[in-house]
């Protein structure tokens, strides 16, 4: 990695990229939630299906929820075919997204190392590498020396309590600048005539029999041909008003950043066993995350002992981090499913679509889920890539049990 | 940090506890007669309220017993026990 000045590659702060229109009385499609998934869904509704009479409703400000709270990691090295299909579709879209949106997303394919610390984890990791390759996903198994060559600041000595026995390596993985992703989509949507409405909380739904025909909001009722949920951790609260029960539990997920540092960390490192994941943002912060807090909560904060454990793991793996200062910690509300996989598809109610359950890993899927969810809404049937992620899998038993490769314990 | 009121040991730091999720989840009496939908509900579906939640905790680093707590999931404030909130062991 060549030396660079932190922040030098960041573009200037943008001028106004989108308008703030008053909501109209009706739309063909209303999307509930103005985060990455809601914006990407609206974008592909317009781009792929020509549906532009669309409103994206956001109770706070655009992309101010989990989109502003994640650790921006993008990868597609999932074990099961269903997951690999969806995340790899997303990664391929990421690879062309900057050009397509004509906006700097700072998508940086610096690769991801998923460390293995036990013999069982080594076997699981090698299996995942093989599964990835069979699915056309780039993956390699690296021994500790090869790991050290890619990430020299990582402690690969044998003295650790949980030494690094090797790692999977996905070179095409990386990070992007999350705010810019949202702004890029928002600017494109504004130009295509989609209404982005902020400060507009959905409080209920209008229905005629088993058909949802609109939403009630803090800015009045809005009728809709179709209503698509994309509200992450708050989806249960919305669905409850319809009597629709979803198999999700909302938990806090914390992240933190260090002060700005010179470029020291050239890739993304994740460890399930000692549990931390870390990359260095373009501006220079170390961005760290770990697992969810154990209990249900909507408080957008978690307990300090979760951060302590994460920092313990980080300092053991990266001894030089002991000198870094924590600048900021925060929490998001993530919606966790029993099989650690998303729910994206139709619901028992006509005209209502659900996208939730992305748990701790929704950011990387942003363009992929937008593509598939838009298809689901436009055609009233799932895209082949999100068909396995339907709500009825919990009854049929066709689960996509992806805990192992999800990267975060939940 | 939450102080969680163990009925036997008193309030303790949450790091001493293991979380057990929604309280009062019972296995169907006759599993063979349960429909697929009801079986899925028992296995996978739990309440997820934005507000008061009645949940199970185990004092894993203390007396190791299970008990029920009411908590507001918006603030994490533990609420006073009500008539349904008396300590008992897990039976399901």
XYZ file of C-alpha atoms in Angstrom:
502
model
C 0.000 0.000 0.000
C 1.521 3.354 -1.005
C 1.670 6.134 1.603
C -1.053 8.722 1.348
C -2.396 11.670 3.250
C -5.435 10.698 5.311
C -8.530 12.354 3.923
C -6.895 13.382 0.655
C -9.163 11.177 -1.430
C -12.384 12.401 0.163
C -14.454 14.615 -2.121
C -15.805 17.952 -1.008
C -19.022 17.916 0.973
C -21.839 17.935 -1.536
C -24.265 20.721 -2.254
C -27.916 19.825 -2.033
C -28.315 16.471 -3.747
C -32.034 15.968 -3.320
C -35.177 17.991 -2.615
C -37.504 17.636 0.348
C -40.949 17.530 -1.259
C -44.284 17.508 0.506
C -45.844 14.041 0.368
C -48.451 13.567 -2.348
C -51.769 11.919 -1.483
C -50.927 8.695 -3.313
C -48.107 6.785 -4.998
C -47.759 3.552 -6.929
C -45.249 2.335 -4.352
C -44.483 3.621 -0.870
C -41.247 2.389 0.687
C -41.104 2.604 4.473
C -37.556 3.382 5.548
C -35.058 5.764 3.945
C -31.905 3.772 4.659
C -29.656 2.054 2.176
C -32.095 -0.757 1.425
C -35.066 1.568 0.936
C -33.096 3.871 -1.348
C -31.572 1.029 -3.380
C -34.991 -0.584 -3.773
C -36.481 2.663 -5.066
C -33.531 3.068 -7.426
C -33.932 -0.353 -9.032
C -37.736 0.036 -9.150
C -37.103 3.045 -11.369
C -34.067 1.747 -13.269
C -35.124 -1.849 -13.924
C -38.908 -1.617 -13.910
C -39.705 1.987 -14.896
C -41.703 2.605 -11.718
C -40.982 6.173 -10.606
C -44.227 7.227 -8.912
C -42.583 6.200 -5.664
C -42.107 7.739 -2.223
C -39.438 6.746 0.265
C -40.628 7.663 3.761
C -38.068 8.191 6.522
C -39.082 8.971 10.111
C -35.767 10.697 10.869
C -33.324 11.952 8.284
C -32.201 10.190 5.161
C -29.906 7.250 5.900
C -29.584 8.254 9.556
C -30.428 4.839 11.013
C -28.355 1.702 10.577
C -26.986 3.078 7.300
C -25.057 5.645 9.348
C -24.104 3.178 12.087
C -22.533 0.190 10.353
C -18.874 -0.675 9.815
C -19.155 -0.514 5.977
C -17.671 -3.939 5.251
C -18.567 -5.489 1.888
C -17.879 -9.161 1.088
C -19.667 -12.173 -0.366
C -17.812 -15.145 1.173
C -20.887 -16.872 2.565
C -21.153 -20.642 2.872
C -24.570 -21.566 1.523
C -25.538 -21.269 -2.139
C -28.528 -19.047 -1.347
C -26.440 -16.514 0.587
C -23.515 -16.601 -1.829
C -25.939 -15.941 -4.695
C -27.441 -12.851 -3.108
C -24.262 -11.327 -1.664
C -22.192 -12.040 -4.776
C -24.885 -10.383 -6.904
C -24.549 -7.392 -4.577
C -20.742 -7.383 -4.818
C -20.897 -7.408 -8.623
C -23.242 -4.426 -8.484
C -20.923 -2.672 -6.008
C -18.104 -3.078 -8.543
C -19.960 -0.911 -11.059
C -21.995 1.280 -8.750
C -19.673 4.265 -8.535
C -19.725 4.620 -12.302
C -23.436 3.957 -12.556
C -24.422 6.540 -9.940
C -21.661 8.865 -11.133
C -20.847 9.597 -7.538
C -17.715 8.823 -5.470
C -18.638 5.962 -3.133
C -14.987 5.344 -2.173
C -15.524 1.641 -2.801
C -12.162 0.150 -1.933
C -11.525 -3.521 -2.703
C -8.806 -4.001 -0.108
C -9.815 -7.583 0.695
C -11.038 -9.279 3.851
C -9.291 -11.791 6.103
C -11.537 -14.033 8.208
C -9.230 -15.493 10.850
C -9.338 -19.049 12.171
C -8.162 -19.720 15.732
C -8.971 -23.402 16.277
C -8.653 -26.621 14.286
C -12.416 -26.771 13.886
C -12.440 -23.241 12.581
C -9.647 -24.129 10.152
C -11.740 -26.998 8.772
C -14.861 -24.813 8.575
C -12.893 -22.065 6.849
C -11.354 -24.371 4.247
C -14.801 -25.786 3.577
C -16.112 -22.281 3.078
C -13.287 -21.433 0.675
C -14.200 -24.476 -1.398
C -17.898 -23.630 -1.288
C -17.132 -20.049 -2.336
C -15.081 -21.219 -5.311
C -17.828 -23.569 -6.445
C -20.141 -20.554 -6.420
C -17.746 -18.373 -8.398
C -16.793 -16.307 -5.365
C -13.091 -15.468 -5.064
C -11.590 -17.118 -1.979
C -8.258 -18.501 -0.804
C -7.011 -20.253 2.304
C -3.893 -18.599 3.733
C -1.424 -19.906 6.329
C -0.261 -17.567 9.124
C 2.783 -16.415 7.186
C 0.681 -15.445 4.177
C -1.724 -13.672 6.527
C 1.186 -11.665 7.970
C 2.289 -10.666 4.483
C -1.118 -9.168 3.742
C -1.584 -7.550 7.148
C 1.829 -6.979 8.807
C 0.386 -5.279 11.909
C -1.559 -8.418 12.842
C -0.027 -10.490 15.643
C 0.513 -13.911 14.056
C 2.890 -15.213 16.733
C 2.155 -18.522 18.417
C 2.140 -16.917 21.864
C -1.446 -15.728 21.712
C -4.074 -17.435 23.785
C -5.939 -17.997 20.520
C -3.199 -17.894 17.878
C -4.005 -17.187 14.236
C -3.926 -20.594 12.535
C -4.748 -19.138 9.144
C -7.460 -17.165 7.398
C -9.804 -17.115 4.467
C -9.013 -14.317 2.033
C -11.455 -12.637 -0.328
C -9.485 -10.107 -2.388
C -12.583 -8.493 -3.972
C -14.084 -7.653 -0.572
C -13.607 -4.204 0.939
C -15.311 -1.118 2.276
C -17.268 1.852 0.919
C -18.162 5.223 2.350
C -21.668 4.552 3.665
C -22.918 8.159 3.637
C -21.826 8.560 0.043
C -23.664 5.385 -0.943
C -26.880 6.837 0.444
C -26.245 10.242 -1.113
C -25.430 8.712 -4.487
C -28.680 6.755 -4.543
C -30.639 9.763 -3.230
C -29.294 12.080 -5.915
C -30.126 9.566 -8.633
C -33.636 9.048 -7.223
C -34.286 12.777 -7.031
C -33.321 13.121 -10.690
C -35.663 10.276 -11.639
C -38.585 11.963 -9.888
C -38.848 9.763 -6.807
C -40.001 11.614 -3.655
C -37.636 11.308 -0.688
C -39.669 12.394 2.334
C -37.861 12.860 5.620
C -39.359 13.515 9.045
C -42.326 11.317 8.114
C -42.942 8.422 10.466
C -45.307 5.629 9.452
C -47.646 4.997 12.389
C -50.074 2.527 10.830
C -51.541 1.117 7.644
C -54.734 1.468 5.677
C -56.227 -1.805 4.565
C -59.241 -3.126 2.732
C -59.742 -6.707 3.799
C -56.450 -8.509 3.295
C -55.061 -5.807 1.052
C -52.848 -2.969 2.279
C -53.764 0.199 0.381
C -51.801 2.898 2.153
C -50.005 4.137 5.221
C -50.850 6.500 8.069
C -48.015 8.872 8.816
C -47.170 11.773 11.088
C -47.724 13.935 7.981
C -51.110 12.498 7.121
C -52.395 9.441 5.247
C -50.747 8.387 1.983
C -52.450 5.918 -0.327
C -50.280 3.392 -2.096
C -50.691 0.715 -4.710
C -48.010 -1.218 -2.887
C -46.269 -0.764 0.469
C -42.750 -2.104 0.937
C -41.173 -2.298 4.395
C -37.447 -1.569 4.707
C -37.247 -0.472 8.332
C -34.637 -2.868 9.754
C -34.815 -3.095 13.557
C -38.204 -1.395 13.748
C -40.006 -3.752 11.387
C -41.650 -5.691 14.227
C -43.233 -2.558 15.630
C -44.676 -1.722 12.185
C -45.846 -5.238 11.398
C -47.484 -5.557 14.834
C -49.951 -2.810 13.873
C -51.141 -5.144 11.084
C -51.228 -8.213 13.270
C -48.387 -9.618 11.163
C -45.930 -11.565 13.283
C -42.318 -11.784 12.134
C -39.566 -14.089 13.456
C -37.175 -11.282 14.311
C -35.681 -9.978 17.537
C -34.229 -6.466 17.796
C -30.850 -6.119 19.486
C -28.301 -3.341 19.918
C -25.151 -3.677 17.817
C -22.310 -1.388 18.790
C -19.422 0.004 16.794
C -16.647 2.438 17.554
C -13.924 4.442 15.879
C -10.484 5.562 16.966
C -8.954 8.961 16.461
C -7.505 9.610 12.996
C -4.291 7.699 12.354
C -1.805 7.457 9.539
C -2.539 4.520 7.208
C -1.572 1.431 9.204
C -4.206 -1.178 8.383
C -4.271 -2.208 4.719
C -7.233 -4.614 4.655
C -10.289 -5.775 6.625
C -9.744 -8.308 9.422
C -12.567 -10.283 11.017
C -12.417 -12.863 13.779
C -15.403 -14.866 14.950
C -13.597 -16.595 17.817
C -12.050 -13.714 19.725
C -14.672 -11.572 18.065
C -13.712 -8.300 16.591
C -13.649 -6.882 13.081
C -11.656 -3.879 12.041
C -10.716 -1.818 9.023
C -9.304 1.658 8.592
C -11.589 4.275 7.113
C -10.407 6.498 4.264
C -9.989 9.444 6.611
C -7.887 7.393 9.038
C -10.138 6.131 11.833
C -9.909 2.504 12.853
C -13.487 1.217 12.607
C -14.236 -1.638 15.004
C -17.246 -3.818 15.652
C -18.109 -7.092 17.365
C -21.270 -8.974 18.305
C -24.703 -7.843 19.410
C -25.661 -7.235 23.019
C -27.518 -10.321 24.186
C -30.853 -8.772 25.130
C -33.672 -7.252 23.057
C -33.511 -3.482 22.965
C -34.459 -0.498 20.828
C -32.240 1.885 22.777
C -29.544 2.344 20.074
C -26.885 1.812 22.702
C -25.399 -1.205 24.423
C -23.374 -2.106 27.469
C -19.764 -1.132 28.027
C -18.610 -4.679 28.764
C -19.358 -5.558 25.118
C -16.914 -2.854 24.034
C -14.356 -4.015 26.619
C -14.369 -7.551 25.212
C -14.065 -6.247 21.681
C -11.138 -4.024 22.624
C -9.440 -6.899 24.445
C -9.614 -8.959 21.273
C -8.483 -6.065 19.097
C -5.434 -5.253 21.231
C -4.362 -8.886 21.405
C -4.551 -9.233 17.621
C -3.132 -5.752 16.931
C -0.729 -4.836 19.771
C -0.135 -1.371 18.297
C -3.819 -0.496 18.811
C -3.093 -0.272 22.569
C -1.826 3.254 21.939
C -4.885 4.413 19.989
C -7.675 6.422 21.598
C -11.349 5.667 21.161
C -13.051 8.659 19.658
C -16.686 7.609 19.475
C -18.938 4.635 20.209
C -22.536 4.176 19.086
C -25.207 1.550 18.607
C -27.738 0.551 15.994
C -30.833 -1.617 16.308
C -30.462 -4.789 14.269
C -33.192 -7.321 13.490
C -31.969 -10.847 14.061
C -33.682 -13.959 12.672
C -33.428 -17.518 14.023
C -31.375 -18.671 10.988
C -29.197 -15.528 10.763
C -30.515 -14.834 7.265
C -32.677 -12.092 5.867
C -36.398 -12.105 5.105
C -37.141 -10.489 1.733
C -40.347 -11.169 -0.116
C -44.112 -11.334 -0.072
C -46.321 -11.343 3.026
C -49.721 -12.921 3.709
C -51.205 -9.457 3.039
C -51.726 -8.378 -0.548
C -49.812 -5.243 -1.503
C -47.438 -5.547 1.452
C -43.817 -6.619 1.030
C -41.236 -7.187 3.700
C -37.480 -6.753 3.779
C -35.965 -7.278 7.211
C -33.876 -9.631 9.302
C -30.525 -8.553 7.865
C -29.258 -8.563 11.414
C -25.667 -7.409 11.526
C -24.871 -7.651 7.815
C -27.234 -5.557 5.725
C -24.877 -2.906 4.381
C -22.931 -5.223 2.066
C -26.179 -6.393 0.488
C -27.483 -2.879 -0.285
C -27.518 -2.899 -4.115
C -28.242 -6.635 -4.312
C -31.253 -6.521 -2.057
C -32.478 -3.368 -3.775
C -32.344 -5.197 -7.115
C -34.190 -8.292 -5.857
C -36.709 -6.503 -3.643
C -37.623 -4.150 -6.503
C -38.234 -7.217 -8.691
C -40.422 -8.736 -5.964
C -42.496 -5.564 -5.681
C -42.799 -4.986 -9.425
C -43.739 -8.571 -10.357
C -45.488 -9.713 -7.175
C -43.117 -12.623 -7.003
C -39.580 -12.961 -5.675
C -36.502 -12.726 -7.867
C -34.786 -16.149 -8.042
C -32.018 -14.793 -5.802
C -34.286 -13.744 -2.945
C -36.879 -16.527 -3.319
C -35.073 -18.687 -0.701
C -35.362 -15.807 1.775
C -39.158 -15.823 1.960
C -41.116 -15.595 5.196
C -42.677 -19.034 4.755
C -39.322 -20.814 5.103
C -39.870 -20.864 8.869
C -42.962 -23.016 8.333
C -41.608 -25.203 5.535
C -38.296 -25.653 7.352
C -36.215 -24.620 4.313
C -33.988 -22.413 6.469
C -30.817 -20.712 5.236
C -28.794 -21.380 8.377
C -25.892 -19.009 7.894
C -24.563 -18.439 11.440
C -21.091 -19.740 10.643
C -20.284 -17.419 7.776
C -22.311 -14.477 8.984
C -19.151 -13.179 10.634
C -20.915 -11.945 13.749
C -22.235 -14.095 16.545
C -25.974 -13.709 16.985
C -24.559 -1.592 32.372
C -27.839 -2.906 33.700
C -28.449 -3.901 37.303
C -30.539 -7.025 37.107
C -32.498 -8.023 40.205
C -31.788 -11.678 40.967
C -34.537 -12.725 43.394
C -32.065 -14.793 45.402
C -28.835 -12.771 45.276
C -30.095 -9.204 44.844
C -29.189 -6.724 42.103
C -26.043 -7.625 40.206
C -24.159 -6.370 37.125
C -25.552 -7.773 33.864
C -22.201 -9.409 33.058
C -23.126 -12.102 35.636
C -26.226 -13.110 33.681
C -27.233 -15.114 30.644
C -30.182 -13.892 28.596
C -33.053 -16.269 27.930
C -35.444 -14.235 25.802
C -39.221 -14.090 26.091
C -40.750 -15.552 29.251
C -43.627 -18.023 29.386
C -42.889 -19.922 26.188
C -44.362 -23.380 26.559
C -43.774 -26.456 24.466
C -47.024 -27.720 22.906
C -48.611 -30.379 25.125
C -49.087 -32.818 22.245
C -46.377 -32.070 19.623
C -47.721 -34.732 17.215
C -51.040 -32.919 16.827
C -49.565 -29.465 16.151
C -49.827 -27.990 12.633
C -46.689 -26.914 10.766
C -47.637 -23.268 11.208
C -48.149 -23.602 14.959
C -44.943 -25.596 15.296
C -43.059 -22.841 13.444
C -44.597 -20.297 15.798
C -43.402 -22.227 18.831
C -39.907 -22.688 17.420
C -39.154 -19.378 15.744
C -41.581 -16.602 16.620
C -41.194 -14.491 19.764
C -42.619 -11.158 20.824
C -40.366 -8.209 20.025
C -42.121 -5.241 21.652
C -40.866 -1.675 21.635
C -41.839 -1.204 25.264
C -42.452 -3.541 28.167
C -41.029 -7.034 27.672
C -41.311 -9.939 30.097
C -38.167 -11.979 29.739
C -35.986 -14.667 31.319
C -32.527 -14.209 32.784
C -30.232 -16.772 34.393
C -27.791 -15.732 37.110
C -25.063 -17.729 35.360
C -22.133 -16.479 37.467
C -24.075 -16.591 40.741
C -26.821 -18.904 41.952
C -27.381 -20.189 38.404
C -31.161 -20.014 38.735
C -33.620 -18.680 36.166
C -36.123 -15.919 36.896
C -38.429 -13.472 35.132
C -37.874 -9.729 34.698
C -40.017 -6.976 33.175
C -37.981 -4.422 31.258
C -38.732 -1.496 28.943
C -36.849 -2.215 25.717
C -36.837 1.492 24.807
C -34.845 2.532 27.898
C -33.565 -0.789 29.344
C -35.158 0.253 32.664
C -36.083 -2.771 34.777
C -39.657 -2.421 35.987
C -41.169 -3.489 39.306
C -42.438 -7.024 39.477
C -46.141 -7.556 38.860
C -48.295 -10.460 39.948
C -46.993 -12.652 37.134
C -43.394 -11.859 37.974
C -42.432 -14.298 40.668
C -39.313 -16.397 40.538
C -39.582 -19.924 39.256
C -37.525 -22.451 37.417
C -37.827 -23.140 33.713
C -40.276 -25.909 32.924
C -40.464 -25.693 29.129
